[in-house]
Amino acid sequence: VLSFRAVESQSEGQCTPVESLWRRYSEFELLRNYLSVTYPHIVVPPLPEKRADFVWHKLSADNMDPDFVERRRIGLENFLLRVASHPVLCQDKIFYSFLTQEGGWKEMVNETGFQLKADSRLKALNATFRVKNPDKRFTELKHYSDELQSVISHLLRVRARVADRLYGVYKVHGNYGRVFSEWSAIEKEMGDGLQSAGHHMDVYAASIDDILEEEEHYADQLKEYLFYAEALRAVCRKHELMQYDLEMAAQDLTSKKQQCEELATGTVRTFSLKGMTSKLFGQETPEQREAKVKVLEEQIQEGEEQLKSKNLEGRDFVKSAWADIERFKEQKNHDLKEALISYAVMQISMCKKGIQVWTNAKECFSKM
């Protein structure tokens, strides 16, 4: 459950928003599903993980663990900020009601009927395998999103293994502290130096907890783009579906034109059960053929209008989608560059702390 302060209302005539709101994770899922269906050409920001992935042994995989819940809360706030900063999504009325209304916003979502617009998985699968002329740019983007997801997954797995080993190495340094302390008890001249060096070792061993907690923050930034990969694929799938519908409409129109020509000329170009039946049981009367031709001509005209409409819709989708994909790429490059630099700076800082600890220990030994 996430609690946040509602935004100030800028519009006249609207009731004053409540001071703060409570939202469950499932409500965030509903909002995101609505945005994905309503804005198929947009790379909709992803939600943080519902259950922890890529954990190292010190972290709990329990989705009710307080540390994980707090990290997820930060991720959900980041999702809201991503949507609020998007030039199109930020203007959505449902999103505004999600931020400002305690109750009733779910009813508003359901009244939009967005679930009916959602494409079935079977249809999406058909489109993937049966599109004859896929757009090369979207095909490449789909492949890129798969590769991006794969490489970030691998990076997060490596990071989890390193965290495990680093934690062990640091904690073992605590044994130095215990040994130096025990040793100091039997030494007179060396005792104080050993005791002080042991204290520095204890501080070093304890410092790893804060270090790895900070690392989790950078891991979560990488995870966001792990989930963004699926958002990219969703846009590609929507384009495949539109292309599939366009090709099916063109195929249906071609078939109707052929039927019309065959009826008008009385010549059957291709084998069909219907054609064989007419040969076996007699030809249709001129009046019947004329009536069928008239119906087909109306259907052809309707089909041509529909095909024209689908072509325009497809061109608009590609233009809008590619503009948003370019915006996303710029955001991705900036965010990942910043996260990796920050991670490197943190590692440098960690190494400097290690050097300082051993420098302090050296001074303790020198004074003995």
Short mmCIF file of C-alpha atoms in Angstrom, two decimals:
data_model
loop_
_atom_site.label_atom_id
_atom_site.label_comp_id
_atom_site.label_asym_id
_atom_site.label_seq_id
_atom_site.Cartn_x
_atom_site.Cartn_y
_atom_site.Cartn_z
CA VAL A 1 0.00 0.00 0.00
CA LEU A 2 1.36 3.44 -0.94
CA SER A 3 0.28 6.72 0.65
CA PHE A 4 1.08 9.98 -1.09
CA ARG A 5 0.04 13.63 -0.96
CA ALA A 6 -2.40 14.59 -3.70
CA VAL A 7 -1.50 17.30 -6.21
CA GLU A 8 -3.05 20.75 -6.08
CA SER A 9 -6.00 21.28 -8.41
CA GLN A 10 -5.32 23.81 -11.17
CA SER A 11 -8.74 23.72 -12.83
CA GLU A 12 -11.63 25.92 -11.85
CA GLY A 13 -14.83 24.31 -10.73
CA GLN A 14 -13.17 21.12 -9.49
CA CYS A 15 -13.58 19.96 -5.93
CA THR A 16 -10.55 20.33 -3.68
CA PRO A 17 -8.45 17.13 -3.70
CA VAL A 18 -7.94 15.24 -0.48
CA GLU A 19 -4.70 15.84 1.44
CA SER A 20 -3.34 12.31 0.93
CA LEU A 21 -4.37 9.06 -0.75
CA TRP A 22 -3.82 5.36 -0.18
CA ARG A 23 -3.28 3.15 -3.20
CA ARG A 24 -2.68 -0.60 -3.40
CA TYR A 25 -0.23 -2.17 -5.87
CA SER A 26 -3.20 -3.67 -7.76
CA GLU A 27 -4.54 -0.13 -8.34
CA PHE A 28 -1.23 0.88 -9.90
CA GLU A 29 -1.50 -2.22 -12.14
CA LEU A 30 -5.00 -1.16 -13.20
CA LEU A 31 -3.79 2.36 -14.01
CA ARG A 32 -0.86 1.09 -16.04
CA ASN A 33 -3.01 -1.42 -17.96
CA TYR A 34 -5.40 1.39 -18.82
CA LEU A 35 -2.55 3.62 -20.04
CA SER A 36 -1.01 0.80 -22.11
CA VAL A 37 -4.29 0.04 -23.89
CA THR A 38 -5.34 3.68 -24.33
CA TYR A 39 -1.93 4.86 -25.59
CA PRO A 40 -0.58 1.88 -27.60
CA HIS A 41 2.02 4.05 -29.38
CA ILE A 42 3.64 5.13 -26.09
CA VAL A 43 6.40 3.33 -24.18
CA VAL A 44 4.45 3.36 -20.90
CA PRO A 45 6.70 3.50 -17.80
CA PRO A 46 6.87 0.14 -15.99
CA LEU A 47 5.93 -0.66 -12.40
CA PRO A 48 8.57 -1.90 -9.95
CA GLU A 49 8.72 -5.63 -9.25
CA LYS A 50 5.92 -7.07 -7.12
CA ARG A 51 8.28 -9.66 -5.63
CA ALA A 52 12.04 -9.31 -5.26
CA ASP A 53 14.23 -10.72 -8.04
CA PHE A 54 18.03 -10.98 -8.29
CA VAL A 55 18.43 -11.07 -4.51
CA TRP A 56 21.65 -11.95 -2.71
CA HIS A 57 21.55 -14.02 0.48
CA LYS A 58 21.34 -11.10 2.95
CA LEU A 59 18.20 -9.75 1.26
CA SER A 60 14.79 -11.27 1.81
CA ALA A 61 12.77 -12.46 -1.19
CA ASP A 62 9.62 -11.98 0.92
CA ASN A 63 7.44 -9.30 -0.69
CA MET A 64 6.33 -8.19 2.81
CA ASP A 65 9.90 -7.57 4.01
CA PRO A 66 10.03 -3.93 5.27
CA ASP A 67 13.19 -3.07 3.29
CA PHE A 68 11.71 -4.47 0.07
CA VAL A 69 8.36 -2.74 0.69
CA GLU A 70 10.17 0.59 1.13
CA ARG A 71 12.16 0.08 -2.10
CA ARG A 72 8.96 -0.81 -3.94
CA ARG A 73 7.27 2.31 -2.53
CA ILE A 74 10.10 4.42 -3.98
CA GLY A 75 9.66 2.56 -7.30
CA LEU A 76 5.92 3.31 -7.37
CA GLU A 77 6.58 6.99 -6.69
CA ASN A 78 9.11 6.95 -9.54
CA PHE A 79 6.43 5.42 -11.81
CA LEU A 80 4.07 8.32 -10.98
CA LEU A 81 6.84 10.84 -11.67
CA ARG A 82 7.60 9.18 -15.02
CA VAL A 83 3.94 9.38 -16.06
CA ALA A 84 3.59 12.94 -14.75
CA SER A 85 6.63 14.07 -16.76
CA HIS A 86 5.43 12.43 -20.00
CA PRO A 87 4.09 15.07 -22.45
CA VAL A 88 1.01 12.98 -23.35
CA LEU A 89 0.30 10.73 -20.35
CA CYS A 90 0.41 13.62 -17.87
CA GLN A 91 -2.73 15.08 -19.47
CA ASP A 92 -4.85 11.96 -19.04
CA LYS A 93 -8.00 12.53 -16.93
CA ILE A 94 -7.91 9.04 -15.40
CA PHE A 95 -4.33 9.63 -14.24
CA TYR A 96 -5.42 12.93 -12.71
CA SER A 97 -8.30 11.25 -10.85
CA PHE A 98 -5.90 8.54 -9.62
CA LEU A 99 -3.81 11.30 -8.03
CA THR A 100 -6.68 13.35 -6.62
CA GLN A 101 -9.74 11.19 -5.85
CA GLU A 102 -10.01 8.86 -2.88
CA GLY A 103 -12.85 6.85 -4.41
CA GLY A 104 -14.63 6.59 -7.74
CA TRP A 105 -11.57 6.56 -9.96
CA LYS A 106 -11.84 2.78 -10.56
CA GLU A 107 -15.39 3.27 -11.83
CA MET A 108 -14.10 5.98 -14.17
CA VAL A 109 -11.50 3.52 -15.53
CA ASN A 110 -14.05 0.78 -16.10
CA GLU A 111 -16.46 3.18 -17.80
CA THR A 112 -13.82 3.85 -20.47
CA GLY A 113 -14.26 0.22 -21.61
CA PHE A 114 -10.50 -0.08 -22.11
CA GLN A 115 -10.64 -3.85 -21.38
CA LEU A 116 -12.66 -4.36 -24.57
CA LYS A 117 -9.92 -2.65 -26.57
CA ALA A 118 -7.22 -4.92 -25.19
CA ASP A 119 -5.92 -7.34 -27.81
CA SER A 120 -6.04 -11.05 -27.08
CA ARG A 121 -2.81 -13.03 -26.77
CA LEU A 122 -3.93 -15.40 -29.52
CA LYS A 123 -4.44 -12.51 -31.93
CA ALA A 124 -1.05 -11.10 -31.01
CA LEU A 125 0.56 -14.49 -31.61
CA ASN A 126 -1.15 -14.76 -35.01
CA ALA A 127 0.14 -11.32 -35.95
CA THR A 128 3.70 -12.22 -34.97
CA PHE A 129 3.82 -15.29 -37.22
CA ARG A 130 1.53 -14.27 -40.08
CA VAL A 131 2.49 -10.69 -40.95
CA LYS A 132 3.94 -10.79 -44.47
CA ASN A 133 5.54 -7.34 -44.60
CA PRO A 134 6.79 -6.42 -41.11
CA ASP A 135 8.34 -2.98 -40.60
CA LYS A 136 12.10 -3.50 -40.35
CA ARG A 137 12.50 -0.74 -37.75
CA PHE A 138 10.02 -2.35 -35.36
CA THR A 139 11.52 -5.79 -35.95
CA GLU A 140 14.94 -4.44 -35.01
CA LEU A 141 13.51 -2.63 -31.99
CA LYS A 142 11.88 -5.84 -30.79
CA HIS A 143 15.20 -7.65 -31.12
CA TYR A 144 16.96 -4.82 -29.29
CA SER A 145 14.48 -4.97 -26.39
CA ASP A 146 15.14 -8.73 -26.05
CA GLU A 147 18.89 -8.11 -26.00
CA LEU A 148 18.56 -5.22 -23.53
CA GLN A 149 16.53 -7.40 -21.16
CA SER A 150 19.06 -10.22 -21.47
CA VAL A 151 22.13 -8.07 -20.80
CA ILE A 152 20.58 -6.22 -17.82
CA SER A 153 19.40 -9.55 -16.34
CA HIS A 154 22.94 -10.87 -16.61
CA LEU A 155 24.38 -7.68 -15.09
CA LEU A 156 21.99 -7.92 -12.12
CA ARG A 157 22.86 -11.58 -11.56
CA VAL A 158 26.60 -10.74 -11.58
CA ARG A 159 26.00 -7.86 -9.17
CA ALA A 160 24.08 -10.17 -6.77
CA ARG A 161 26.97 -12.68 -6.80
CA VAL A 162 29.53 -9.91 -6.19
CA ALA A 163 27.39 -8.54 -3.34
CA ASP A 164 27.33 -11.98 -1.71
CA ARG A 165 31.11 -12.33 -1.89
CA LEU A 166 31.78 -8.74 -0.86
CA TYR A 167 29.54 -9.13 2.16
CA GLY A 168 31.49 -12.22 3.21
CA VAL A 169 34.89 -10.57 2.71
CA TYR A 170 33.95 -7.51 4.76
CA LYS A 171 32.37 -9.49 7.58
CA VAL A 172 35.43 -11.75 7.84
CA HIS A 173 37.45 -8.61 8.61
CA GLY A 174 35.53 -8.53 11.87
CA ASN A 175 37.58 -11.61 12.84
CA TYR A 176 40.71 -9.44 12.66
CA GLY A 177 39.11 -7.22 15.27
CA ARG A 178 38.43 -10.14 17.60
CA VAL A 179 41.92 -11.63 17.16
CA PHE A 180 43.68 -8.27 17.67
CA SER A 181 41.60 -7.66 20.79
CA GLU A 182 42.50 -11.09 22.23
CA TRP A 183 46.14 -10.55 21.32
CA SER A 184 46.22 -7.09 22.95
CA ALA A 185 45.29 -8.69 26.29
CA ILE A 186 48.63 -10.53 26.50
CA GLU A 187 50.82 -7.68 25.29
CA LYS A 188 51.98 -4.66 27.32
CA GLU A 189 53.85 -2.42 24.88
CA MET A 190 51.87 -3.59 21.82
CA GLY A 191 48.47 -3.85 23.48
CA ASP A 192 47.06 -0.39 22.76
CA GLY A 193 48.10 -0.49 19.10
CA LEU A 194 46.54 -3.92 18.55
CA GLN A 195 43.33 -2.88 20.32
CA SER A 196 43.03 0.28 18.15
CA ALA A 197 43.73 -1.63 14.93
CA GLY A 198 41.07 -4.15 15.91
CA HIS A 199 38.58 -1.33 16.35
CA HIS A 200 39.26 -0.08 12.79
CA MET A 201 38.71 -3.62 11.49
CA ASP A 202 35.33 -3.80 13.28
CA VAL A 203 34.25 -0.49 11.73
CA TYR A 204 35.34 -1.77 8.29
CA ALA A 205 33.32 -4.99 8.71
CA ALA A 206 30.20 -3.08 9.76
CA SER A 207 30.41 -0.57 6.87
CA ILE A 208 29.35 -3.13 4.22
CA ASP A 209 25.68 -3.01 5.28
CA ASP A 210 25.28 0.65 4.27
CA ILE A 211 27.36 0.13 1.12
CA LEU A 212 25.20 -2.73 -0.17
CA GLU A 213 22.02 -0.88 0.78
CA GLU A 214 23.17 1.98 -1.46
CA GLU A 215 24.01 -0.54 -4.19
CA GLU A 216 20.39 -1.76 -4.12
CA HIS A 217 19.31 1.73 -5.17
CA TYR A 218 21.42 1.49 -8.35
CA ALA A 219 20.24 -2.09 -8.94
CA ASP A 220 16.64 -0.83 -8.84
CA GLN A 221 17.48 1.80 -11.45
CA LEU A 222 18.75 -0.97 -13.73
CA LYS A 223 15.67 -3.08 -13.00
CA GLU A 224 13.44 -0.25 -14.22
CA TYR A 225 15.01 -0.58 -17.66
CA LEU A 226 14.79 -4.36 -17.44
CA PHE A 227 11.00 -3.84 -17.23
CA TYR A 228 11.05 -1.02 -19.80
CA ALA A 229 12.18 -3.67 -22.32
CA GLU A 230 8.72 -5.26 -22.10
CA ALA A 231 7.08 -1.84 -22.62
CA LEU A 232 9.11 -1.48 -25.84
CA ARG A 233 7.99 -4.91 -27.01
CA ALA A 234 4.36 -3.96 -26.30
CA VAL A 235 4.61 -1.07 -28.79
CA CYS A 236 6.17 -3.43 -31.36
CA ARG A 237 3.39 -5.98 -30.84
CA LYS A 238 0.74 -3.31 -31.33
CA HIS A 239 2.34 -2.33 -34.63
CA GLU A 240 2.38 -6.00 -35.70
CA LEU A 241 -1.34 -6.24 -34.90
CA MET A 242 -2.11 -3.13 -36.95
CA GLN A 243 -0.05 -4.44 -39.86
CA TYR A 244 -1.78 -7.83 -39.59
CA ASP A 245 -5.25 -6.18 -39.64
CA LEU A 246 -4.19 -4.09 -42.64
CA GLU A 247 -2.95 -7.12 -44.58
CA MET A 248 -6.10 -9.13 -43.72
CA ALA A 249 -8.29 -6.21 -44.91
CA ALA A 250 -6.29 -5.93 -48.16
CA GLN A 251 -6.55 -9.69 -48.70
CA ASP A 252 -10.32 -9.64 -48.10
CA LEU A 253 -10.75 -6.73 -50.52
CA THR A 254 -8.75 -8.52 -53.25
CA SER A 255 -10.90 -11.64 -52.75
CA LYS A 256 -14.15 -9.66 -53.07
CA LYS A 257 -12.93 -7.91 -56.22
CA GLN A 258 -12.11 -11.28 -57.75
CA GLN A 259 -15.55 -12.65 -56.83
CA CYS A 260 -17.19 -9.60 -58.37
CA GLU A 261 -15.18 -10.00 -61.59
CA GLU A 262 -16.04 -13.70 -61.79
CA LEU A 263 -19.76 -13.00 -61.37
CA ALA A 264 -19.69 -10.17 -63.89
CA THR A 265 -17.82 -12.19 -66.56
CA GLY A 266 -19.12 -15.65 -65.68
CA THR A 267 -15.53 -16.93 -65.50
CA VAL A 268 -14.19 -18.76 -62.44
CA ARG A 269 -10.43 -18.14 -62.18
CA THR A 270 -9.70 -20.30 -59.18
CA PHE A 271 -11.02 -23.61 -57.98
CA SER A 272 -13.63 -23.34 -55.22
CA LEU A 273 -16.30 -25.57 -53.75
CA LYS A 274 -18.83 -22.87 -54.59
CA GLY A 275 -17.74 -22.89 -58.24
CA MET A 276 -18.04 -26.70 -58.45
CA THR A 277 -21.51 -26.56 -56.88
CA SER A 278 -22.75 -24.07 -59.49
CA LYS A 279 -21.47 -26.34 -62.28
CA LEU A 280 -23.14 -29.42 -60.81
CA PHE A 281 -26.51 -27.84 -59.98
CA GLY A 282 -26.86 -25.27 -62.72
CA GLN A 283 -25.86 -21.64 -63.21
CA GLU A 284 -27.42 -18.73 -61.35
CA THR A 285 -29.89 -16.51 -63.17
CA PRO A 286 -28.70 -13.12 -64.46
CA GLU A 287 -30.88 -11.42 -61.85
CA GLN A 288 -29.24 -13.41 -59.02
CA ARG A 289 -25.78 -12.63 -60.31
CA GLU A 290 -26.64 -8.95 -60.67
CA ALA A 291 -27.92 -8.81 -57.07
CA LYS A 292 -24.74 -10.48 -55.81
CA VAL A 293 -22.57 -8.15 -57.87
CA LYS A 294 -24.38 -5.16 -56.37
CA VAL A 295 -23.80 -6.44 -52.81
CA LEU A 296 -20.15 -7.15 -53.57
CA GLU A 297 -19.65 -3.70 -55.10
CA GLU A 298 -21.03 -2.13 -51.92
CA GLN A 299 -18.74 -4.34 -49.82
CA ILE A 300 -15.77 -3.44 -52.04
CA GLN A 301 -16.45 0.27 -51.64
CA GLU A 302 -16.74 -0.18 -47.88
CA GLY A 303 -13.56 -2.30 -47.87
CA GLU A 304 -11.62 0.34 -49.81
CA GLU A 305 -12.67 3.01 -47.33
CA GLN A 306 -11.71 0.73 -44.46
CA LEU A 307 -8.33 -0.04 -46.04
CA LYS A 308 -7.68 3.67 -46.58
CA SER A 309 -8.59 4.34 -42.95
CA LYS A 310 -6.31 1.54 -41.70
CA ASN A 311 -3.44 2.85 -43.83
CA LEU A 312 -3.85 6.33 -42.36
CA GLU A 313 -4.14 4.91 -38.85
CA GLY A 314 -0.99 2.86 -39.42
CA ARG A 315 1.00 5.84 -40.68
CA ASP A 316 -0.15 7.96 -37.71
CA PHE A 317 0.78 5.16 -35.31
CA VAL A 318 4.29 4.79 -36.77
CA LYS A 319 4.86 8.55 -36.65
CA SER A 320 3.65 8.90 -33.04
CA ALA A 321 5.30 5.69 -31.83
CA TRP A 322 8.67 6.52 -33.34
CA ALA A 323 8.61 10.01 -31.83
CA ASP A 324 7.97 8.49 -28.39
CA ILE A 325 10.60 5.78 -28.91
CA GLU A 326 13.18 8.48 -29.72
CA ARG A 327 12.14 10.33 -26.54
CA PHE A 328 12.52 7.08 -24.58
CA LYS A 329 15.97 6.36 -26.06
CA GLU A 330 17.21 9.79 -25.00
CA GLN A 331 15.83 9.24 -21.48
CA LYS A 332 17.35 5.74 -21.31
CA ASN A 333 20.80 6.86 -22.41
CA HIS A 334 20.80 9.67 -19.86
CA ASP A 335 19.49 7.56 -16.96
CA LEU A 336 21.70 4.52 -17.48
CA LYS A 337 24.81 6.65 -18.02
CA GLU A 338 24.05 8.53 -14.77
CA ALA A 339 23.36 5.30 -12.83
CA LEU A 340 26.56 3.59 -14.03
CA ILE A 341 28.69 6.64 -13.24
CA SER A 342 27.13 6.90 -9.77
CA TYR A 343 27.75 3.20 -9.22
CA ALA A 344 31.41 3.60 -10.24
CA VAL A 345 31.81 6.63 -7.93
CA MET A 346 30.33 4.59 -5.08
CA GLN A 347 32.81 1.76 -5.72
CA ILE A 348 35.71 4.24 -5.76
CA SER A 349 34.47 5.70 -2.46
CA MET A 350 34.21 2.20 -0.99
CA CYS A 351 37.80 1.40 -2.04
CA LYS A 352 39.03 4.69 -0.55
CA LYS A 353 37.36 3.78 2.77
CA GLY A 354 39.17 0.43 2.68
CA ILE A 355 42.49 2.18 2.04
CA GLN A 356 41.78 4.56 4.92
CA VAL A 357 41.00 1.70 7.31
CA TRP A 358 44.28 -0.04 6.50
CA THR A 359 46.18 3.29 6.66
CA ASN A 360 44.74 3.79 10.16
CA ALA A 361 45.70 0.23 11.10
CA LYS A 362 49.22 0.84 9.80
CA GLU A 363 49.54 3.93 12.00
CA CYS A 364 48.36 1.90 15.00
CA PHE A 365 51.01 -0.71 14.30
CA SER A 366 53.69 1.98 13.78
CA LYS A 367 53.01 3.45 17.25
CA MET A 368 53.48 0.12 19.02
#
